[in-house]
mmCIF file of C-alpha atoms in Angstrom:
data_model
loop_
_atom_site.group_PDB
_atom_site.id
_atom_site.type_symbol
_atom_site.label_atom_id
_atom_site.label_comp_id
_atom_site.label_asym_id
_atom_site.label_seq_id
_atom_site.Cartn_x
_atom_site.Cartn_y
_atom_site.Cartn_z
ATOM 1 C CA MET A 12 0.933 5.257 -22.429
ATOM 2 C CA ASP A 13 -1.160 2.567 -24.102
ATOM 3 C CA TYR A 14 -3.068 0.464 -21.568
ATOM 4 C CA CYS A 15 -5.580 -2.206 -22.582
ATOM 5 C CA GLU A 16 -7.632 -4.440 -20.311
ATOM 6 C CA THR A 17 -9.782 -7.413 -21.303
ATOM 7 C CA PRO A 18 -12.085 -9.581 -19.177
ATOM 8 C CA PRO A 19 -11.226 -13.245 -18.723
ATOM 9 C CA PRO A 20 -13.078 -15.990 -20.599
ATOM 10 C CA PRO A 21 -16.130 -17.331 -18.720
ATOM 11 C CA ASN A 22 -14.335 -20.425 -17.408
ATOM 12 C CA LEU A 23 -11.789 -18.230 -15.602
ATOM 13 C CA GLU A 24 -14.084 -15.562 -14.144
ATOM 14 C CA GLY A 25 -13.958 -17.069 -10.655
ATOM 15 C CA PHE A 26 -10.167 -16.870 -10.577
ATOM 16 C CA VAL A 27 -9.091 -14.062 -12.908
ATOM 17 C CA ALA A 28 -10.313 -10.447 -12.742
ATOM 18 C CA ALA A 29 -8.702 -9.241 -15.992
ATOM 19 C CA ILE A 30 -5.823 -9.626 -18.404
ATOM 20 C CA TRP A 31 -4.027 -6.444 -19.388
ATOM 21 C CA THR A 32 -1.211 -5.036 -21.490
ATOM 22 C CA LEU A 33 0.761 -1.830 -21.059
ATOM 23 C CA ASP A 34 3.109 -0.141 -23.527
ATOM 24 C CA VAL A 35 4.747 2.969 -22.076
ATOM 25 C CA GLY A 36 5.495 4.147 -25.619
ATOM 26 C CA GLY A 37 8.642 6.206 -25.128
ATOM 27 C CA LYS A 38 12.397 6.145 -25.563
ATOM 28 C CA PRO A 39 14.588 3.773 -23.519
ATOM 29 C CA ASP A 40 16.372 6.591 -21.675
ATOM 30 C CA HIS A 41 13.189 8.528 -20.939
ATOM 31 C CA TRP A 42 11.725 7.555 -17.565
ATOM 32 C CA VAL A 43 8.152 8.165 -16.447
ATOM 33 C CA GLU A 44 6.576 8.054 -13.009
ATOM 34 C CA HIS A 45 3.134 6.648 -12.276
ATOM 35 C CA ARG A 46 1.249 5.322 -9.304
ATOM 36 C CA ALA A 47 -0.869 2.173 -9.250
ATOM 37 C CA VAL A 48 -3.928 2.319 -7.019
ATOM 38 C CA PRO A 49 -4.873 -0.792 -5.000
ATOM 39 C CA ASP A 50 -7.713 -2.932 -6.349
ATOM 40 C CA GLY A 51 -7.866 -6.072 -4.216
ATOM 41 C CA CYS A 52 -6.064 -8.275 -6.743
ATOM 42 C CA ILE A 53 -2.765 -10.073 -7.121
ATOM 43 C CA GLU A 54 -0.888 -9.130 -10.299
ATOM 44 C CA LEU A 55 1.261 -11.692 -12.109
ATOM 45 C CA ILE A 56 3.322 -9.552 -14.502
ATOM 46 C CA ARG A 57 5.695 -10.217 -17.394
ATOM 47 C CA ARG A 58 7.837 -7.298 -18.601
ATOM 48 C CA HIS A 59 8.699 -7.925 -22.235
ATOM 49 C CA ALA A 60 11.035 -4.956 -22.681
ATOM 50 C CA GLY A 61 12.532 -2.035 -20.813
ATOM 51 C CA ARG A 62 12.924 -1.594 -17.073
ATOM 52 C CA SER A 63 10.584 -1.082 -14.118
ATOM 53 C CA ILE A 64 11.186 0.005 -10.545
ATOM 54 C CA TRP A 65 8.997 -0.220 -7.468
ATOM 55 C CA ARG A 66 11.305 0.681 -4.580
ATOM 56 C CA THR A 67 13.932 -1.570 -6.216
ATOM 57 C CA GLU A 68 14.479 -2.765 -9.783
ATOM 58 C CA GLN A 69 12.118 -5.535 -10.838
ATOM 59 C CA PRO A 70 12.948 -8.680 -12.838
ATOM 60 C CA PRO A 71 11.173 -9.612 -16.094
ATOM 61 C CA LEU A 72 8.662 -11.839 -14.232
ATOM 62 C CA PHE A 73 7.225 -10.880 -10.858
ATOM 63 C CA VAL A 74 4.061 -10.769 -8.757
ATOM 64 C CA THR A 75 2.667 -7.844 -6.752
ATOM 65 C CA GLY A 76 0.666 -8.224 -3.553
ATOM 66 C CA LEU A 77 -2.394 -6.685 -1.980
ATOM 67 C CA ALA A 78 -2.080 -3.186 -0.573
ATOM 68 C CA LEU A 79 -4.104 -0.438 1.056
ATOM 69 C CA ARG A 80 -2.147 2.394 -0.540
ATOM 70 C CA PRO A 81 -0.872 3.300 -4.029
ATOM 71 C CA ALA A 82 2.454 2.027 -5.325
ATOM 72 C CA ALA A 83 4.976 4.542 -6.697
ATOM 73 C CA LEU A 84 6.338 3.164 -9.987
ATOM 74 C CA ARG A 85 9.014 4.152 -12.500
ATOM 75 C CA PHE A 86 9.096 2.799 -16.054
ATOM 76 C CA SER A 87 11.658 3.283 -18.800
ATOM 77 C CA GLY A 88 10.010 4.636 -21.916
ATOM 78 C CA ASP A 89 10.418 1.376 -23.836
ATOM 79 C CA ALA A 90 8.840 -0.797 -21.130
ATOM 80 C CA ARG A 91 6.084 -3.200 -22.209
ATOM 81 C CA PHE A 92 4.101 -5.529 -19.958
ATOM 82 C CA THR A 93 1.424 -8.194 -19.900
ATOM 83 C CA GLY A 94 -0.333 -8.891 -16.617
ATOM 84 C CA ILE A 95 -2.869 -11.330 -15.216
ATOM 85 C CA ARG A 96 -4.996 -9.737 -12.501
ATOM 86 C CA LEU A 97 -5.961 -12.545 -10.145
ATOM 87 C CA TRP A 98 -8.379 -12.708 -7.265
ATOM 88 C CA PRO A 99 -6.381 -13.782 -4.196
ATOM 89 C CA TRP A 100 -8.047 -17.205 -4.186
ATOM 90 C CA GLY A 101 -7.209 -17.525 -7.891
ATOM 91 C CA TRP A 102 -3.571 -16.854 -7.059
ATOM 92 C CA HIS A 103 -3.657 -19.578 -4.423
ATOM 93 C CA ALA A 104 -5.376 -21.972 -6.842
ATOM 94 C CA LEU A 105 -2.291 -21.584 -9.043
ATOM 95 C CA GLY A 106 -0.056 -22.547 -6.136
ATOM 96 C CA GLY A 107 1.086 -19.027 -5.320
ATOM 97 C CA ALA A 108 2.625 -18.034 -1.990
ATOM 98 C CA ARG A 109 0.516 -16.669 0.860
ATOM 99 C CA CYS A 110 -0.702 -13.162 0.055
ATOM 100 C CA ALA A 111 0.290 -11.942 3.499
ATOM 101 C CA ASP A 112 3.926 -12.817 2.751
ATOM 102 C CA PHE A 113 4.309 -10.101 0.093
ATOM 103 C CA ALA A 114 1.616 -7.565 0.995
ATOM 104 C CA ASP A 115 2.338 -4.023 -0.249
ATOM 105 C CA SER A 116 5.343 -5.376 -2.110
ATOM 106 C CA TRP A 117 6.446 -7.593 -4.964
ATOM 107 C CA ARG A 118 8.503 -10.726 -5.312
ATOM 108 C CA PRO A 119 10.266 -12.359 -8.274
ATOM 109 C CA VAL A 120 8.759 -15.400 -9.976
ATOM 110 C CA VAL A 121 11.187 -18.079 -11.100
ATOM 111 C CA GLU A 122 11.434 -18.589 -14.838
ATOM 112 C CA ASP A 123 11.586 -22.380 -14.603
ATOM 113 C CA GLY A 124 8.455 -22.741 -12.489
ATOM 114 C CA PRO A 125 4.848 -23.444 -13.515
ATOM 115 C CA LEU A 126 3.745 -19.807 -13.160
ATOM 116 C CA ALA A 127 6.212 -18.705 -15.830
ATOM 117 C CA ALA A 128 4.310 -20.722 -18.457
ATOM 118 C CA LEU A 129 1.231 -18.516 -17.925
ATOM 119 C CA LEU A 130 3.008 -15.396 -19.224
ATOM 120 C CA THR A 131 5.552 -15.708 -22.017
ATOM 121 C CA ASP A 132 7.037 -13.204 -24.433
ATOM 122 C CA ASP A 133 3.890 -13.765 -26.514
ATOM 123 C CA GLY A 134 1.681 -12.526 -23.658
ATOM 124 C CA ALA A 135 -0.859 -14.350 -21.507
ATOM 125 C CA GLN A 136 -1.250 -18.034 -22.336
ATOM 126 C CA LEU A 137 -4.974 -18.704 -21.897
ATOM 127 C CA PRO A 138 -4.865 -22.481 -22.545
ATOM 128 C CA GLU A 139 -2.182 -22.907 -19.875
ATOM 129 C CA LEU A 140 -4.073 -20.617 -17.492
ATOM 130 C CA SER A 141 -7.317 -22.509 -18.055
ATOM 131 C CA ALA A 142 -5.579 -25.847 -17.526
ATOM 132 C CA ALA A 143 -3.974 -24.611 -14.300
ATOM 133 C CA CYS A 144 -7.348 -23.474 -12.895
ATOM 134 C CA ASP A 145 -9.378 -26.410 -14.225
ATOM 135 C CA GLY A 146 -10.748 -28.501 -11.401
ATOM 136 C CA GLN A 147 -9.506 -26.148 -8.710
ATOM 137 C CA PRO A 148 -12.136 -25.495 -6.031
ATOM 138 C CA HIS A 149 -13.526 -21.992 -5.772
ATOM 139 C CA SER A 150 -12.940 -20.140 -2.560
ATOM 140 C CA PRO A 151 -15.814 -20.179 -0.067
ATOM 141 C CA ILE A 152 -15.507 -16.372 -0.023
ATOM 142 C CA ASP A 153 -15.801 -16.031 -3.820
ATOM 143 C CA PRO A 154 -19.280 -14.445 -3.320
ATOM 144 C CA ILE A 155 -17.576 -11.419 -1.761
ATOM 145 C CA ARG A 156 -17.604 -9.829 -5.213
ATOM 146 C CA ALA A 157 -21.412 -9.649 -5.081
ATOM 147 C CA VAL A 158 -21.974 -8.402 -1.505
ATOM 148 C CA ASP A 159 -21.523 -5.057 0.213
ATOM 149 C CA SER A 160 -20.992 -6.011 3.864
ATOM 150 C CA VAL A 161 -19.429 -8.671 6.062
ATOM 151 C CA ALA A 162 -22.897 -9.576 7.352
ATOM 152 C CA ALA A 163 -24.139 -10.133 3.790
ATOM 153 C CA LEU A 164 -21.108 -12.305 3.040
ATOM 154 C CA ALA A 165 -21.717 -14.379 6.155
ATOM 155 C CA CYS A 166 -25.320 -14.862 5.058
ATOM 156 C CA ALA A 167 -24.319 -15.764 1.479
ATOM 157 C CA THR A 168 -21.684 -18.283 2.562
ATOM 158 C CA SER A 169 -23.295 -19.615 5.776
ATOM 159 C CA LEU A 170 -19.962 -19.016 7.479
ATOM 160 C CA SER A 171 -19.544 -17.634 10.975
ATOM 161 C CA PRO A 172 -17.608 -14.405 11.578
ATOM 162 C CA ARG A 173 -14.763 -16.437 13.074
ATOM 163 C CA GLN A 174 -14.625 -18.692 9.996
ATOM 164 C CA LEU A 175 -14.610 -15.647 7.715
ATOM 165 C CA GLN A 176 -11.752 -14.117 9.677
ATOM 166 C CA ARG A 177 -9.693 -17.306 9.328
ATOM 167 C CA ILE A 178 -10.338 -17.647 5.598
ATOM 168 C CA PHE A 179 -9.593 -14.000 4.886
ATOM 169 C CA ALA A 180 -6.385 -14.196 6.908
ATOM 170 C CA ARG A 181 -5.330 -17.162 4.772
ATOM 171 C CA GLU A 182 -6.455 -15.893 1.356
ATOM 172 C CA THR A 183 -6.000 -12.121 1.593
ATOM 173 C CA GLY A 184 -3.885 -11.458 4.667
ATOM 174 C CA MET A 185 -6.372 -8.844 5.897
ATOM 175 C CA PRO A 186 -9.747 -8.739 7.692
ATOM 176 C CA PRO A 187 -12.893 -9.108 5.580
ATOM 177 C CA ARG A 188 -13.922 -5.516 6.253
ATOM 178 C CA SER A 189 -10.608 -4.210 4.862
ATOM 179 C CA TYR A 190 -10.911 -6.346 1.746
ATOM 180 C CA LEU A 191 -14.473 -5.158 1.151
ATOM 181 C CA ARG A 192 -13.149 -1.634 1.441
ATOM 182 C CA LEU A 193 -10.709 -2.363 -1.398
ATOM 183 C CA LEU A 194 -13.434 -3.793 -3.612
ATOM 184 C CA ARG A 195 -15.684 -0.785 -3.013
ATOM 185 C CA PHE A 196 -12.806 1.508 -3.975
ATOM 186 C CA ARG A 197 -12.140 -0.622 -7.067
ATOM 187 C CA ASP A 198 -15.759 -0.182 -8.174
ATOM 188 C CA ALA A 199 -15.611 3.551 -7.535
ATOM 189 C CA VAL A 200 -12.419 4.002 -9.572
ATOM 190 C CA ALA A 201 -14.049 2.175 -12.479
ATOM 191 C CA GLY A 202 -17.114 4.363 -12.014
ATOM 192 C CA VAL A 203 -15.277 7.682 -12.199
ATOM 193 C CA GLN A 204 -13.351 6.452 -15.249
ATOM 194 C CA GLY A 205 -16.565 5.573 -17.048
ATOM 195 C CA GLU A 206 -19.318 7.800 -18.313
ATOM 196 C CA GLU A 207 -19.479 11.379 -17.129
ATOM 197 C CA SER A 208 -21.929 10.649 -14.333
ATOM 198 C CA ARG A 209 -22.065 12.873 -11.270
ATOM 199 C CA LEU A 210 -19.619 11.891 -8.556
ATOM 200 C CA ALA A 211 -22.452 11.709 -6.051
ATOM 201 C CA GLU A 212 -24.134 9.094 -8.241
ATOM 202 C CA THR A 213 -20.904 7.105 -8.480
ATOM 203 C CA ALA A 214 -20.554 7.237 -4.695
ATOM 204 C CA ALA A 215 -24.060 5.859 -4.207
ATOM 205 C CA ALA A 216 -23.596 3.145 -6.846
ATOM 206 C CA SER A 217 -20.325 2.069 -5.243
ATOM 207 C CA GLY A 218 -21.804 1.724 -1.768
ATOM 208 C CA TYR A 219 -20.520 4.883 -0.083
ATOM 209 C CA ALA A 220 -22.690 6.835 2.319
ATOM 210 C CA ASP A 221 -22.190 10.012 0.277
ATOM 211 C CA GLN A 222 -19.727 11.786 -2.004
ATOM 212 C CA ALA A 223 -17.686 13.058 0.950
ATOM 213 C CA HIS A 224 -17.225 9.489 2.174
ATOM 214 C CA MET A 225 -16.012 8.423 -1.279
ATOM 215 C CA THR A 226 -13.617 11.380 -1.454
ATOM 216 C CA ARG A 227 -12.060 10.435 1.894
ATOM 217 C CA GLU A 228 -11.542 6.874 0.694
ATOM 218 C CA PHE A 229 -10.016 8.015 -2.585
ATOM 219 C CA ARG A 230 -7.509 10.141 -0.707
ATOM 220 C CA ALA A 231 -6.752 7.378 1.815
ATOM 221 C CA LEU A 232 -6.406 4.500 -0.665
ATOM 222 C CA GLY A 233 -5.440 6.248 -3.888
ATOM 223 C CA GLY A 234 -3.773 9.441 -2.761
ATOM 224 C CA LEU A 235 -5.995 11.655 -4.944
ATOM 225 C CA SER A 236 -9.526 12.995 -5.223
ATOM 226 C CA PRO A 237 -12.252 11.366 -7.370
ATOM 227 C CA GLY A 238 -12.079 14.341 -9.744
ATOM 228 C CA ALA A 239 -8.316 13.905 -10.158
ATOM 229 C CA ALA A 240 -8.837 10.182 -10.716
ATOM 230 C CA ARG A 241 -11.269 10.981 -13.531
ATOM 231 C CA ARG A 242 -8.693 13.233 -15.207
ATOM 232 C CA ARG A 243 -5.466 11.368 -14.539
ATOM 233 C CA THR A 244 -6.108 7.611 -14.283
ATOM 234 C CA THR A 245 -5.802 4.954 -16.957
ATOM 235 C CA GLY A 246 -6.953 1.624 -15.563
ATOM 236 C CA PRO A 247 -5.119 1.368 -12.216
ATOM 237 C CA PHE A 248 -2.374 3.819 -13.229
ATOM 238 C CA VAL A 249 -2.304 7.433 -12.098
ATOM 239 C CA ALA A 250 -0.209 9.727 -14.269
ATOM 240 C CA SER A 251 2.342 11.947 -12.579
ATOM 241 C CA ARG A 252 1.523 15.652 -12.473
ATOM 242 C CA ASP A 253 4.960 16.325 -13.955
ATOM 243 C CA GLU A 254 6.344 15.626 -17.368
ATOM 244 C CA PRO A 255 8.291 12.358 -17.756
ATOM 245 C CA MET A 256 11.795 12.857 -16.435
ATOM 246 C CA LEU A 257 15.116 11.821 -17.860
ATOM 247 C CA ASP A 258 17.047 9.205 -15.932
ATOM 248 C CA GLY A 259 20.121 10.336 -14.050
#
């Protein structure tokens, strides 16, 4: 599996977390199973070839919602994708549906709508994406990416707890504490995938009380231990323990 992730250009950093491509790299009749761990982002995805299944078969253009558990995926060996990983407020800036309406799920995106122009068979269209985000106001909770607690976010935004609850309900469909939990897990996954630092150091850098706390969160949110994540993850994808299996 060939997975590549690139950061967005500076003008899109407040809306887009990353742009990625995935090429499963196998034969059409050879199916593989993976899991995708949650990361606090909305994924607008174009499948250029092959087939993909998450509970049910997915169309060529779709969007996946926020979740607090991994998604069990199946790809045909010839499947190829391009995705735009959006912060929830970035998704809403593009006119997307309420995150709460497709949490822990996916929904099709119509091919004749404005979102379809952002991902074509040539991949992500940065000029169109930049134009769609240009002039859009940033979310008042955008600073959440730089804080480690709800109290710190309230201080950074000068918003009351009640205001934060309302905004998070609208933009993420979950309480601020739950969304912070996702972002902490996202940082920790990136940490264990990086340099061979000690897991205890990754736990501290990611804001966990200790390594045991991080391990509990990995099992709760990702369904695996930090050590297994280091060995078996590529970006957000966790390889199956088994060999790819033939369809049928």
